[in-house]
Coordinates of C-alpha atoms in Angstrom, one line a residue:
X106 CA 0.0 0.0 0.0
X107 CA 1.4 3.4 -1.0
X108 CA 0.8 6.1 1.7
X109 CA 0.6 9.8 1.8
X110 CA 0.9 11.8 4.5
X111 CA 0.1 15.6 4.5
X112 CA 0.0 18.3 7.6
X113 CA -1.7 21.2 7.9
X114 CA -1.1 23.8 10.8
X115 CA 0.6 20.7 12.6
X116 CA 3.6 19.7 13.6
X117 CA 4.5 16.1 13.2
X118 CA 4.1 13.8 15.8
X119 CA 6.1 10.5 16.8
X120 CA 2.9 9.0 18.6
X121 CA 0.8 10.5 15.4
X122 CA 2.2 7.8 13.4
X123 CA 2.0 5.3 15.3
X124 CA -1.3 5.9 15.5
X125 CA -1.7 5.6 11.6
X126 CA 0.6 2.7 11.4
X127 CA -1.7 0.5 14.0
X128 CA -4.8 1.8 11.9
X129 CA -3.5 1.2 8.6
X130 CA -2.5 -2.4 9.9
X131 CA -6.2 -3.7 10.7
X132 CA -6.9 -1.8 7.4
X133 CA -4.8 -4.6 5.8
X134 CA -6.6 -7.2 6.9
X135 CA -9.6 -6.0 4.4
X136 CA -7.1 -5.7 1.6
X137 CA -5.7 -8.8 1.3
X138 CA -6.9 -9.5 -2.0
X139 CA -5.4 -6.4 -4.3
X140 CA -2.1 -6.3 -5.0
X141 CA -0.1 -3.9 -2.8
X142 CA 0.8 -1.3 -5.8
X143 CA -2.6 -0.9 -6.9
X144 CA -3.8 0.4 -3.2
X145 CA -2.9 4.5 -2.1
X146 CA -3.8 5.5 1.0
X147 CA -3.9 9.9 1.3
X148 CA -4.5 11.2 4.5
X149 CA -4.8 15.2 5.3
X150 CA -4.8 16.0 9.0
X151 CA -5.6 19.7 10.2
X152 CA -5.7 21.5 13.5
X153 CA -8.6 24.2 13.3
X154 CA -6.3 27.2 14.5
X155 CA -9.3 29.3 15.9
X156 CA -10.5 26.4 18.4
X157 CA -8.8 22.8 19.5
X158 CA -10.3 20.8 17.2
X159 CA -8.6 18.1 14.9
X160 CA -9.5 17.4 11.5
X161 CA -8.8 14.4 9.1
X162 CA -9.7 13.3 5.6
X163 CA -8.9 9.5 4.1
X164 CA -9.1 8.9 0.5
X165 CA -8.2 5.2 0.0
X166 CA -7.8 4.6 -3.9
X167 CA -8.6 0.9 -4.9
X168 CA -8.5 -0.6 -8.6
X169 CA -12.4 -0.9 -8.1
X170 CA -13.6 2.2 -6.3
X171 CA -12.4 5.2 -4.5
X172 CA -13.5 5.9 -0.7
X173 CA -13.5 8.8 1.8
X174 CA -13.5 9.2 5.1
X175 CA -13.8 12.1 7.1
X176 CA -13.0 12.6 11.0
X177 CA -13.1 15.3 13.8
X178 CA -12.4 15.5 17.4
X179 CA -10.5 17.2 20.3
X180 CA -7.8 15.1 20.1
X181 CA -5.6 13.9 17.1
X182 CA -6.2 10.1 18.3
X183 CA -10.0 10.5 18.2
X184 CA -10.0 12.0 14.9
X185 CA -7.6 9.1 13.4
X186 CA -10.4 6.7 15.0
X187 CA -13.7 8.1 14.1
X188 CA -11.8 8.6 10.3
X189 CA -10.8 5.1 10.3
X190 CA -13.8 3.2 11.7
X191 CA -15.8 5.0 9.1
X192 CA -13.4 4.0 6.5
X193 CA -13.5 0.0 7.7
X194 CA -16.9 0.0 7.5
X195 CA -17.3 1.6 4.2
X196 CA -15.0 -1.2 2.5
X197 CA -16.6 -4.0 4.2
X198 CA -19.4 -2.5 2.0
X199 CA -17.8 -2.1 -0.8
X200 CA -16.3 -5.8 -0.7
X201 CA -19.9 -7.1 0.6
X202 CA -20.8 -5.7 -3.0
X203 CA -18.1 -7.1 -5.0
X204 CA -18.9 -10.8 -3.2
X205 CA -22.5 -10.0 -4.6
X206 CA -24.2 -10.5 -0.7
X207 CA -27.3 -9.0 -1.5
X208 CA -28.1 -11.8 -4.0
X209 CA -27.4 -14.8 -1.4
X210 CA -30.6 -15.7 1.0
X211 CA -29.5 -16.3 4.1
X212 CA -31.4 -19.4 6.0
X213 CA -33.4 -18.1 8.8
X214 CA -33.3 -20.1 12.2
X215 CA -35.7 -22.2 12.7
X216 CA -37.1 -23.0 16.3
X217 CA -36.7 -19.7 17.5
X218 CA -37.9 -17.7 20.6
X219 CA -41.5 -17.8 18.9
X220 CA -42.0 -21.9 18.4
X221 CA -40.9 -22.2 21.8
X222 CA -43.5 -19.7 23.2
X223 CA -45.8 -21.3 21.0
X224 CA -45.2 -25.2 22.7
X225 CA -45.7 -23.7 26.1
X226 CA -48.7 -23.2 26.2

């Protein structure tokens, strides 16, 4: 996966990228299946200068679809969280697509809750 980093009215951080690194890792997990050249990763993270107030953007380029991700918090490790959870879940989506889930019927359990209210009484 190529990655781009950009800062804006920020300083970079040791502990910053860390945080991306752990991120991007689980991240990984969901890309297994495209090759590692075709993936880029751009990540823009701002500090709002008038109040204390962290802003990122993700744009995660795949060979079948682009995605983005947006995140803000008081704290540069919340933003990176609520940037990247939204991120997950939007490519678990998008794969859930590709896989062609909504076509599958999914067996419904039988002897639930209701046939068993039903034999009592």
């Amino acid at each position: 996966m190529k990655i781009a980093l950009s800062y804006k009215n920020l300083v970079k951080n040791g502990n910053l990228e860390e945080q991306f690194v752990k991120n991007i890792k689980k991240l990984e997990r969901f890309l297994s299946s495209y090759q590692p050249d075709l993936v880029q990763l751009h990540a823009t993270l701002e500090k709002n200068p008038h109040k204390e107030e962290y802003y990122i953007s993700l744009n995660l380029a795949l060979p079948t679809a682009r995605l983005h991700a947006t995140g803000e918090g008081s704290d540069t490790r919340v933003s990176t969280r609520r940037a990247f959870e939204e991120l997950r879940s939007q490519l678990g989506k998008h794969i859930g697509k590709l896989r062609h889930d909504y076509q599958w019927k999914r067996k419904r359990a039988r002897g639930g809750p209701a046939s068993l209210a039903d034999e009592e009484v």
